[in-house]
Amino acid sequence: AQKVTQAQTEISVVEKEDVTLDCVYETRDTTYYLFWYKQPPSGELVFLIRRNSFDEQNEISGRYSWNFQKSTSSFNFTITASQVVDSAVYFCALSEARDSGGSNYKLTFGKGTLLTVNP
Amino acid sequence: NAGVTQTPKFQVLKTGQSMTLQCAQDMNHNSMYWYRQDPGMGLRLIYYSASEGTTDKGEVPNGYNVSRLNKREFSLRLESAAPSQTSVYFCASSGWGTQYFGPGTRLLVL
């Protein structure tokens, strides 16, 4: 069975601080996908990034960066110079990579980390 | 291009009443999903449809039914609502591995 653990339930930082959100996963699949989603106070779920299990290259997108380490089954997310608008619940998720037309991928979510950025 | 849309946005039901949550996507995705989100629980999969004409149970299917009406639409039905079904319901669709979510339906069962 797949499992995603986000050990940090809540994090509070002051604006401009860097913050890292941890994600540890468990799966028996050799091919899988990892995701991060953002849920701001308005409630919608916003896709941030997808990472394939065979691609361990870290990624940077503006103030966001992701560190994928297969050896420790972790996919951590860092926000550099945090801003108040970054305040949200962040979810890490894992999906199998079954080939059924390339479109059947069931997600297992972590319970989320509430990030509060104070001015 | 609206993405994934859901109706209604908010609904209040009495115990025992029935209702259908509607979901539509305009991204030509094959797969669609229904999740529920409860405080401290993350999102849990209720049902999914890998392709038009097929549906399968997810993690928490009891008390729900679904219909994949066509490639665009996937509805979730509560036949006899219970207070335990008070939740926020999200519909999602996926093309090649990434799921995109609708805005959610907040359901309160009294």
mmCIF file of C-alpha atoms in Angstrom, chain A residues 12-68:
data_model
loop_
_atom_site.group_PDB
_atom_site.id
_atom_site.type_symbol
_atom_site.label_atom_id
_atom_site.label_comp_id
_atom_site.label_asym_id
_atom_site.label_seq_id
_atom_site.Cartn_x
_atom_site.Cartn_y
_atom_site.Cartn_z
ATOM 1 C CA SER A 12 4.649 29.490 11.184
ATOM 2 C CA VAL A 13 7.344 31.795 9.807
ATOM 3 C CA VAL A 14 7.965 35.491 9.402
ATOM 4 C CA GLU A 15 7.959 36.962 5.931
ATOM 5 C CA LYS A 16 11.261 36.595 4.030
ATOM 6 C CA GLU A 17 12.274 33.513 5.965
ATOM 7 C CA ASP A 18 13.035 30.332 4.049
ATOM 8 C CA VAL A 19 10.868 27.339 4.915
ATOM 9 C CA THR A 20 11.060 23.651 4.005
ATOM 10 C CA LEU A 21 8.057 21.351 3.974
ATOM 11 C CA ASP A 22 8.880 17.689 4.458
ATOM 12 C CA CYS A 23 7.334 14.751 2.638
ATOM 13 C CA VAL A 24 8.208 11.092 3.079
ATOM 14 C CA TYR A 25 6.540 8.395 1.035
ATOM 15 C CA GLU A 26 6.213 4.623 0.891
ATOM 16 C CA THR A 27 5.497 2.563 -2.190
ATOM 17 C CA ARG A 28 6.345 -0.829 -3.637
ATOM 18 C CA ASP A 29 6.092 0.469 -7.175
ATOM 19 C CA THR A 30 9.318 1.056 -9.052
ATOM 20 C CA THR A 31 7.660 3.675 -11.229
ATOM 21 C CA TYR A 32 5.565 6.354 -9.602
ATOM 22 C CA TYR A 33 4.838 10.070 -9.541
ATOM 23 C CA LEU A 34 5.138 12.590 -6.757
ATOM 24 C CA PHE A 35 3.225 15.839 -6.538
ATOM 25 C CA TRP A 36 2.821 18.974 -4.507
ATOM 26 C CA TYR A 37 -0.464 20.848 -4.365
ATOM 27 C CA LYS A 38 -1.271 24.148 -2.682
ATOM 28 C CA GLN A 39 -4.617 24.902 -1.025
ATOM 29 C CA PRO A 40 -4.911 28.603 -0.188
ATOM 30 C CA PRO A 41 -7.561 29.899 2.228
ATOM 31 C CA SER A 42 -9.986 30.227 -0.689
ATOM 32 C CA GLY A 43 -10.105 26.422 -0.799
ATOM 33 C CA GLU A 44 -9.152 25.425 -4.317
ATOM 34 C CA LEU A 45 -6.380 22.909 -4.958
ATOM 35 C CA VAL A 46 -3.592 24.223 -7.127
ATOM 36 C CA PHE A 47 -1.130 21.900 -8.818
ATOM 37 C CA LEU A 48 2.484 22.962 -8.230
ATOM 38 C CA ILE A 49 4.774 20.224 -9.487
ATOM 39 C CA ARG A 50 4.999 16.618 -10.617
ATOM 40 C CA ARG A 51 8.141 14.533 -10.410
ATOM 41 C CA ASN A 52 8.679 11.110 -12.014
ATOM 42 C CA SER A 53 10.403 8.419 -9.966
ATOM 43 C CA PHE A 54 13.115 7.940 -12.572
ATOM 44 C CA ASP A 55 14.060 11.618 -12.557
ATOM 45 C CA GLU A 56 15.870 12.652 -9.377
ATOM 46 C CA GLN A 57 16.950 16.007 -10.700
ATOM 47 C CA ASN A 58 16.034 18.769 -8.316
ATOM 48 C CA GLU A 59 13.938 21.605 -9.641
ATOM 49 C CA ILE A 60 13.755 25.313 -9.008
ATOM 50 C CA SER A 61 10.906 27.528 -10.089
ATOM 51 C CA GLY A 62 11.263 31.088 -8.902
ATOM 52 C CA ARG A 63 11.139 31.037 -5.098
ATOM 53 C CA TYR A 64 10.106 27.376 -5.054
ATOM 54 C CA SER A 65 12.469 24.412 -5.127
ATOM 55 C CA TRP A 66 11.999 20.696 -4.730
ATOM 56 C CA ASN A 67 14.488 18.121 -3.463
ATOM 57 C CA PHE A 68 13.681 14.555 -4.514
#
